[in-house]
XYZ file of N, CA and C in Angstrom:
564
model
N 77.955 104.020 57.635
C 77.035 103.446 56.705
C 76.503 102.347 56.882
N 74.966 101.890 56.448
C 74.065 100.957 56.542
C 74.651 99.424 56.281
N 74.725 98.906 56.377
C 75.641 97.617 56.139
C 74.823 96.743 55.036
N 74.206 95.780 54.384
C 73.013 94.988 53.401
C 72.087 93.665 54.659
N 72.690 93.634 55.705
C 71.816 93.313 56.792
C 71.147 93.681 57.002
N 71.716 95.014 57.425
C 70.711 95.992 57.572
C 69.614 96.644 56.402
N 69.528 96.280 55.308
C 68.792 97.339 54.822
C 67.826 96.377 54.436
N 65.963 96.416 54.223
C 65.496 95.172 54.151
C 65.599 95.490 52.686
N 65.249 94.409 52.059
C 65.741 94.175 50.524
C 64.971 93.007 50.267
N 63.562 93.763 49.840
C 62.216 93.147 49.430
C 62.554 92.372 48.013
N 62.114 91.488 47.656
C 61.919 91.037 46.068
C 60.571 90.611 46.041
N 60.341 90.385 44.843
C 59.286 89.799 44.309
C 59.670 88.682 43.126
N 58.772 87.288 43.272
C 59.397 86.248 42.566
C 57.704 86.273 41.580
N 58.452 86.254 39.637
C 57.176 85.729 39.194
C 57.839 84.813 38.548
N 57.281 83.710 39.221
C 57.514 83.017 38.665
C 56.580 81.340 38.653
N 56.692 80.158 38.022
C 55.754 79.020 38.179
C 55.701 78.389 39.311
N 54.806 78.174 39.949
C 54.431 77.671 41.666
C 55.155 76.998 42.104
N 56.193 76.416 41.983
C 56.507 74.882 41.778
C 57.602 75.958 42.044
N 58.463 75.869 41.219
C 59.758 77.147 41.412
C 59.822 78.578 42.544
N 58.636 79.220 42.812
C 58.585 80.239 43.190
C 58.590 79.447 45.363
N 57.893 78.224 45.164
C 57.815 77.572 46.351
C 59.238 77.547 47.208
N 60.263 76.980 46.723
C 61.704 76.895 46.824
C 62.884 78.313 47.075
N 61.981 78.609 46.141
C 62.721 79.983 45.855
C 62.362 80.999 47.010
N 61.228 80.721 47.841
C 60.795 81.678 48.615
C 61.802 81.435 49.540
N 61.732 80.249 49.714
C 62.763 79.876 51.330
C 64.293 79.865 51.024
N 64.635 79.921 49.581
C 66.174 79.772 50.253
C 66.313 81.746 49.668
N 64.958 82.506 49.120
C 65.679 83.906 49.815
C 65.724 84.259 50.758
N 64.702 84.120 51.604
C 64.124 84.301 53.049
C 65.403 84.219 54.074
N 65.945 82.983 53.595
C 66.958 82.159 54.130
C 68.733 83.058 53.653
N 68.527 83.426 52.659
C 69.475 84.546 51.612
C 69.080 85.855 52.402
N 68.524 86.761 53.214
C 68.336 87.705 53.620
C 67.094 88.670 52.961
N 67.122 87.594 52.286
C 65.670 88.846 51.501
C 63.799 88.401 52.005
N 63.739 89.309 51.959
C 61.893 89.857 52.346
C 61.339 90.000 51.819
N 60.510 88.354 51.100
C 60.140 88.270 49.600
C 58.285 88.643 49.860
N 58.124 89.741 48.913
C 57.315 90.694 49.464
C 55.700 89.764 48.527
N 56.458 89.283 46.838
C 55.155 88.854 46.639
C 55.668 88.233 45.797
N 54.659 86.889 45.480
C 54.899 86.230 44.614
C 53.673 85.557 43.751
N 54.454 85.688 42.314
C 53.114 85.897 41.264
C 53.339 84.744 40.233
N 52.881 84.393 39.962
C 52.448 82.821 38.753
C 52.453 83.151 37.419
N 51.798 84.400 37.313
C 51.955 85.143 35.674
C 51.901 85.599 35.338
N 52.096 86.419 34.441
C 52.947 88.150 33.932
C 51.952 88.681 34.720
N 50.838 89.132 34.452
C 50.593 90.125 35.180
C 49.999 90.488 35.686
N 50.203 89.277 36.589
C 50.429 89.023 37.973
C 50.997 89.635 38.921
N 52.605 89.687 38.102
C 53.672 90.025 38.404
C 54.072 91.564 38.441
N 52.812 92.255 37.163
C 52.791 93.215 36.988
C 52.511 94.534 37.950
N 51.336 93.174 37.873
C 50.158 94.112 39.369
C 50.921 94.691 40.371
N 51.797 93.858 40.870
C 52.918 93.736 41.953
C 53.909 94.251 42.393
N 54.170 94.051 41.393
C 55.355 95.734 40.816
C 55.054 96.359 40.957
N 54.219 96.764 40.226
C 53.669 98.421 40.426
C 53.227 99.124 41.503
N 52.786 97.640 42.133
C 52.043 98.076 43.634
C 53.002 97.892 45.193
N 53.624 97.525 45.207
C 54.582 96.918 46.473
C 56.446 97.177 45.871
N 56.420 97.914 44.942
C 57.709 98.585 44.316
C 59.306 97.942 45.004
N 59.189 96.502 44.526
C 60.719 96.170 45.284
C 61.705 96.594 45.081
N 63.537 95.421 45.444
C 63.832 95.990 45.039
C 65.219 95.422 44.327
N 64.825 94.014 44.022
C 64.136 92.674 43.386
C 63.274 92.299 43.196
N 63.377 91.884 41.546
C 62.395 90.703 40.930
C 62.912 89.676 40.469
N 62.631 88.873 40.446
C 63.478 87.446 39.996
C 62.156 87.178 38.284
N 62.391 86.934 37.476
C 61.563 86.085 36.186
C 61.863 84.976 35.948
N 60.739 84.504 35.833
C 60.884 83.063 35.394
C 61.034 83.786 33.275
N 61.890 83.323 32.588
C 61.380 83.734 31.195
C 59.771 82.638 30.737
N 59.867 81.628 31.007
C 58.605 81.409 30.236
C 57.255 81.093 31.457
N 56.867 82.201 31.379
C 55.734 82.061 32.154
C 54.057 81.729 31.655
N 53.241 81.183 32.266
C 52.016 80.572 31.757
C 51.522 81.760 30.268
N 51.103 82.697 30.273
C 50.876 84.041 30.117
C 51.216 84.711 29.756
N 52.699 84.522 28.974
C 53.314 85.491 28.345
C 54.947 84.796 28.585
N 55.566 86.212 28.086
C 56.960 85.846 28.130
C 57.861 86.732 28.974
N 58.558 86.295 30.237
C 59.077 86.816 31.306
C 59.949 88.462 30.854
N 60.131 88.356 29.902
C 61.074 89.098 28.970
C 60.654 90.654 28.937
N 59.199 90.504 28.695
C 58.321 91.547 28.694
C 58.729 91.929 30.148
N 58.336 91.644 30.763
C 58.493 92.051 32.279
C 59.343 92.927 33.077
N 60.672 92.016 31.959
C 62.123 92.519 32.629
C 62.524 94.148 31.571
N 61.535 93.409 30.088
C 61.690 95.207 29.850
C 61.074 96.307 30.245
N 59.302 96.121 30.485
C 58.564 97.158 30.958
C 59.669 97.496 32.983
N 59.786 96.553 33.698
C 60.487 96.456 34.856
C 62.009 98.153 34.529
N 62.492 97.724 33.892
C 63.596 98.447 33.695
C 63.518 99.395 32.961
N 62.129 99.590 31.944
C 61.943 101.515 31.458
C 61.305 102.024 33.025
N 60.490 100.857 34.193
C 59.905 101.721 35.349
C 61.386 102.575 35.821
N 62.386 101.537 36.031
C 62.964 101.888 37.647
C 64.406 101.829 36.858
N 65.388 102.432 37.393
C 66.926 101.948 36.522
C 67.536 101.235 38.546
N 66.694 101.300 39.363
C 67.543 100.981 40.733
C 67.391 99.720 41.494
N 66.148 99.336 40.136
C 65.653 97.782 40.409
C 66.174 96.759 39.815
N 66.956 95.515 40.658
C 67.266 94.545 40.667
C 66.500 93.014 39.786
N 66.962 92.642 38.352
C 66.084 91.951 37.723
C 66.750 90.871 37.407
N 66.708 89.798 38.157
C 67.158 87.931 38.246
C 66.233 87.386 37.221
N 66.959 86.924 35.946
C 66.255 85.845 35.124
C 66.536 84.517 34.721
N 65.679 83.438 36.055
C 65.858 82.615 36.358
C 65.071 81.590 34.858
N 65.771 80.648 34.407
C 65.641 80.260 33.021
C 65.764 79.268 32.895
N 64.612 77.817 31.810
C 65.703 76.768 31.470
C 66.900 76.964 30.032
N 65.952 78.185 29.311
C 66.977 78.439 28.184
C 68.240 78.828 27.948
N 68.989 77.568 27.825
C 70.623 77.576 28.017
C 71.117 78.080 26.408
N 70.402 79.075 25.851
C 71.503 79.892 24.838
C 71.332 80.825 24.889
N 73.039 81.539 23.479
C 73.235 82.673 23.823
C 71.717 83.834 23.264
N 70.883 83.553 22.264
C 70.236 84.885 21.482
C 68.798 84.528 23.070
N 68.843 83.933 23.860
C 68.220 84.749 25.159
C 68.654 85.430 26.466
N 70.121 84.508 26.737
C 71.067 85.226 27.076
C 70.713 87.459 27.155
N 71.479 86.682 25.540
C 71.871 88.888 25.100
C 70.556 89.167 25.109
N 69.034 88.771 24.772
C 68.165 89.533 25.012
C 67.690 89.968 26.405
N 68.028 89.415 27.123
C 68.046 89.459 28.239
C 69.007 90.885 29.343
N 70.031 90.688 28.505
C 71.406 92.296 28.348
C 70.613 93.525 28.399
N 70.226 92.588 26.111
C 69.618 93.633 26.150
C 68.008 94.946 27.294
N 67.168 93.605 27.211
C 66.904 94.161 28.018
C 66.565 94.471 28.774
N 67.857 94.590 30.355
C 67.965 95.445 30.967
C 67.875 94.226 32.455
N 68.391 92.897 31.981
C 68.748 92.059 33.218
C 69.895 92.482 33.554
N 69.551 92.092 35.659
C 71.052 92.132 36.276
C 71.312 91.065 35.862
N 71.136 89.746 35.984
C 71.837 88.941 35.679
C 70.772 87.382 35.559
N 70.903 86.007 34.735
C 70.950 85.266 34.475
C 71.302 83.570 34.344
N 70.679 83.015 35.190
C 70.606 82.071 35.985
C 69.438 81.292 35.476
N 69.939 80.115 35.425
C 69.434 78.748 35.074
C 68.783 78.146 35.834
N 68.120 77.134 36.072
C 66.971 76.842 36.667
C 67.633 75.360 37.031
N 68.578 75.204 36.243
C 69.725 73.661 37.009
C 70.994 74.046 37.785
N 70.901 75.312 37.749
C 72.697 75.477 38.701
C 71.535 75.666 40.396
N 72.741 75.521 40.618
C 72.183 75.368 42.268
C 71.315 76.560 42.809
N 70.781 76.380 44.110
C 70.225 77.177 44.853
C 70.850 78.497 45.210
N 72.772 78.286 45.427
C 73.051 79.409 45.936
C 73.107 80.171 45.094
N 73.513 79.858 43.421
C 73.716 80.541 42.260
C 72.831 81.560 41.805
N 71.832 80.615 42.168
C 70.444 81.860 42.312
C 70.301 83.250 43.435
N 70.603 82.932 45.107
C 70.728 83.645 45.496
C 71.749 84.831 45.667
N 73.219 84.123 44.859
C 74.312 84.958 44.216
C 73.454 86.254 43.462
N 73.099 86.260 42.569
C 72.305 86.347 41.435
C 71.513 87.080 42.107
N 70.490 87.115 42.452
C 70.087 87.515 43.354
C 70.378 89.349 44.495
N 71.330 88.685 45.354
C 72.642 89.316 45.785
C 73.094 90.912 44.937
N 73.896 89.761 43.796
C 74.468 90.662 42.913
C 73.650 91.341 42.145
N 72.325 91.526 41.746
C 71.085 92.271 41.579
C 70.925 94.030 42.232
N 70.500 93.420 43.382
C 70.424 94.214 44.306
C 71.649 95.329 44.854
N 72.544 94.949 44.545
C 74.058 95.334 44.772
C 74.123 95.771 43.850
N 73.865 95.519 42.575
C 75.029 96.222 40.862
C 73.656 96.183 39.863
N 72.216 96.998 40.194
C 71.118 96.516 39.638
C 71.452 96.365 37.647
N 72.225 97.959 37.880
C 72.770 98.268 35.660
C 73.715 97.182 35.291
N 74.387 96.101 36.068
C 75.250 95.261 35.980
C 74.839 94.244 35.366
N 75.300 93.824 34.436
C 74.564 91.993 34.311
C 75.836 91.118 34.526
N 74.993 89.622 35.041
C 76.225 88.475 34.822
C 75.062 87.409 34.368
N 76.159 86.891 33.906
C 75.718 85.279 33.578
C 76.530 84.165 32.913
N 76.202 82.796 33.530
C 77.092 81.971 33.476
C 77.468 82.354 31.315
N 78.390 81.856 31.230
C 79.093 82.574 29.825
C 78.886 83.394 28.527
N 78.677 84.039 30.124
C 78.095 85.378 29.194
C 79.548 86.272 28.138
N 80.557 86.105 28.570
C 81.736 86.689 27.608
C 81.862 85.595 26.575
N 81.596 84.495 26.080
C 81.958 83.288 25.204
C 80.294 83.883 24.492
N 79.589 84.041 25.189
C 78.216 84.643 23.751
C 78.266 85.787 23.550
N 79.286 86.981 23.953
C 79.492 87.667 23.689
C 80.504 87.837 22.291
N 81.250 86.807 22.623
C 82.203 86.411 21.689
C 81.810 85.978 20.837
N 81.121 84.734 20.837
C 80.188 84.307 19.179
C 79.845 85.339 18.751
N 79.114 86.695 19.210
C 78.150 86.931 19.043
C 78.779 88.346 17.636
N 80.379 88.418 18.757
C 80.897 89.388 17.729
C 81.122 89.460 15.988
N 81.673 87.665 16.861
C 82.706 87.504 15.351
C 81.608 86.869 14.263
N 80.112 86.441 14.379
C 79.543 86.197 13.266
C 79.090 87.240 13.147
N 78.529 88.799 13.389
C 78.023 89.678 12.568
C 76.509 89.104 12.834
N 76.255 88.782 13.962
C 74.688 88.086 12.920
C 74.858 87.267 12.230
N 75.449 86.887 11.648
C 75.571 85.564 10.705
C 76.306 84.849 10.367
N 74.657 83.482 9.336
C 75.258 81.766 10.164
C 76.984 82.167 9.758
N 77.056 80.569 9.837
C 78.499 79.832 9.299
C 78.634 80.888 7.743
N 77.997 79.785 6.802
C 77.537 79.491 5.659
C 78.098 80.809 5.119
N 76.973 82.110 5.844
C 77.192 82.969 4.940
C 78.420 83.858 5.059
N 78.654 83.636 6.538
C 80.438 84.314 6.800
C 81.001 84.253 4.900
N 81.193 82.677 4.897
C 81.442 81.655 4.180
C 81.600 82.204 2.499
N 80.278 82.772 2.419
C 79.763 83.699 1.366
C 80.456 85.009 1.763
N 80.685 85.759 2.504
C 81.011 86.694 2.917
C 82.912 87.249 2.417
N 83.517 86.099 2.360
C 84.553 86.227 2.722
C 85.284 86.379 1.312
N 84.366 85.498 0.082
C 84.666 85.683 -1.238
C 84.357 86.937 -1.663
N 83.613 87.927 -1.120
C 83.337 88.974 -1.771
C 84.129 90.360 -2.401
N 85.150 90.309 -1.451
C 86.430 91.664 -1.019
C 87.546 90.709 -2.452
N 87.269 89.426 -3.389
C 88.339 89.290 -3.690
C 87.734 89.134 -5.364
N 86.144 89.655 -5.172
C 86.357 90.203 -6.460
C 85.280 89.067 -7.129
N 84.620 88.265 -6.061
C 84.421 86.643 -7.140
C 82.683 87.347 -7.442
N 82.362 85.525 -8.667
C 81.525 86.479 -8.989
C 80.632 85.165 -8.311
N 79.437 85.492 -8.087
C 78.257 84.580 -7.006
C 78.506 83.080 -8.244
N 78.799 82.983 -9.372
C 78.668 81.466 -10.109
C 80.098 81.253 -9.455
N 81.202 82.186 -8.974
C 82.422 81.816 -8.091
C 82.494 81.570 -7.338
N 81.641 81.578 -6.331
C 82.005 81.207 -5.154
C 80.775 80.492 -4.894
N 79.658 79.611 -5.801
C 78.596 78.752 -5.549
C 79.414 77.167 -6.441
N 80.925 77.588 -7.010
C 81.467 76.605 -7.684
C 82.782 76.187 -6.329
N 83.532 77.314 -5.743
C 84.301 76.747 -5.219
C 83.262 76.042 -3.465
N 82.023 77.086 -3.132
C 81.695 76.336 -1.819
C 80.983 74.759 -2.138
N 80.531 74.490 -3.531
C 79.791 73.581 -3.791
C 78.231 73.170 -3.725
N 77.613 74.968 -4.415
C 76.144 75.376 -4.079
C 75.892 75.769 -5.195
N 74.653 75.778 -5.115
C 73.590 76.569 -6.308
C 74.274 77.912 -6.399
N 74.750 78.259 -7.405
C 74.119 79.761 -7.279
C 73.075 81.076 -6.407
N 71.834 80.437 -7.189
C 71.035 80.863 -6.537
C 71.237 80.328 -4.675
N 71.204 79.871 -4.246
C 71.874 79.976 -2.633
C 72.473 80.418 -2.671
N 73.901 80.510 -3.292
C 74.952 82.494 -3.002
C 73.761 83.265 -3.347
N 73.450 83.419 -4.129
C 72.300 84.843 -4.354
C 71.193 84.840 -3.120
N 70.669 83.768 -2.507
C 69.866 84.241 -1.126
C 70.919 84.153 0.013
N 72.300 83.720 -0.128
C 73.104 84.201 1.116
C 73.561 85.179 1.220
N 73.084 86.361 -0.027
C 73.973 87.181 0.084
C 73.449 88.331 0.037
N 71.634 87.630 0.169
C 70.687 89.111 -0.471
C 70.645 89.102 1.567
N 71.069 88.351 2.168
C 70.133 88.201 4.137
C 71.838 88.619 4.556
N 72.796 88.176 3.386
C 73.950 89.232 4.341
C 73.569 90.892 4.202
N 73.329 91.470 3.114
C 72.510 92.437 3.099
C 71.923 93.172 3.867
N 71.150 92.284 4.198
C 69.767 92.931 4.882
C 70.508 93.353 6.002
């Protein structure tokens, strides 16, 4: 069979130009043939549609919109394209949104270049699996919170006890109106 080194591995970078230039040379050294370099979302859409890359490196913050739209679109048109998200956003919400959109990897711009190359290699080899620093913690926090705030979880713990809104308010040292607002959010 063919080894990765003998397969042409084409990549497109959709990122701000400063990031793109450094990535371009690093990816080339990592064995990827960079066939496109787009500084905007619209330019990236056009290049991806016409050049059929194996891997796309997408900056979440593009001048003409969110790179997340690019991730969603690219995954819809191809289950085999590797999609690496490159971002400054070090938070659970952005990472999980990229996971849901179909990205293959999530890498912070503050990480060393070798981490980006490793993510691109992962995306090429396994485009439908997801890797990202801190993923297990983000998933754990999401599952423990059920999408609720810490205060909403506190209010929720009193409901199985049959407590009235006024009793919950008294226990948590908040107004009854605030408890009702939290309950409305929980039910929603």
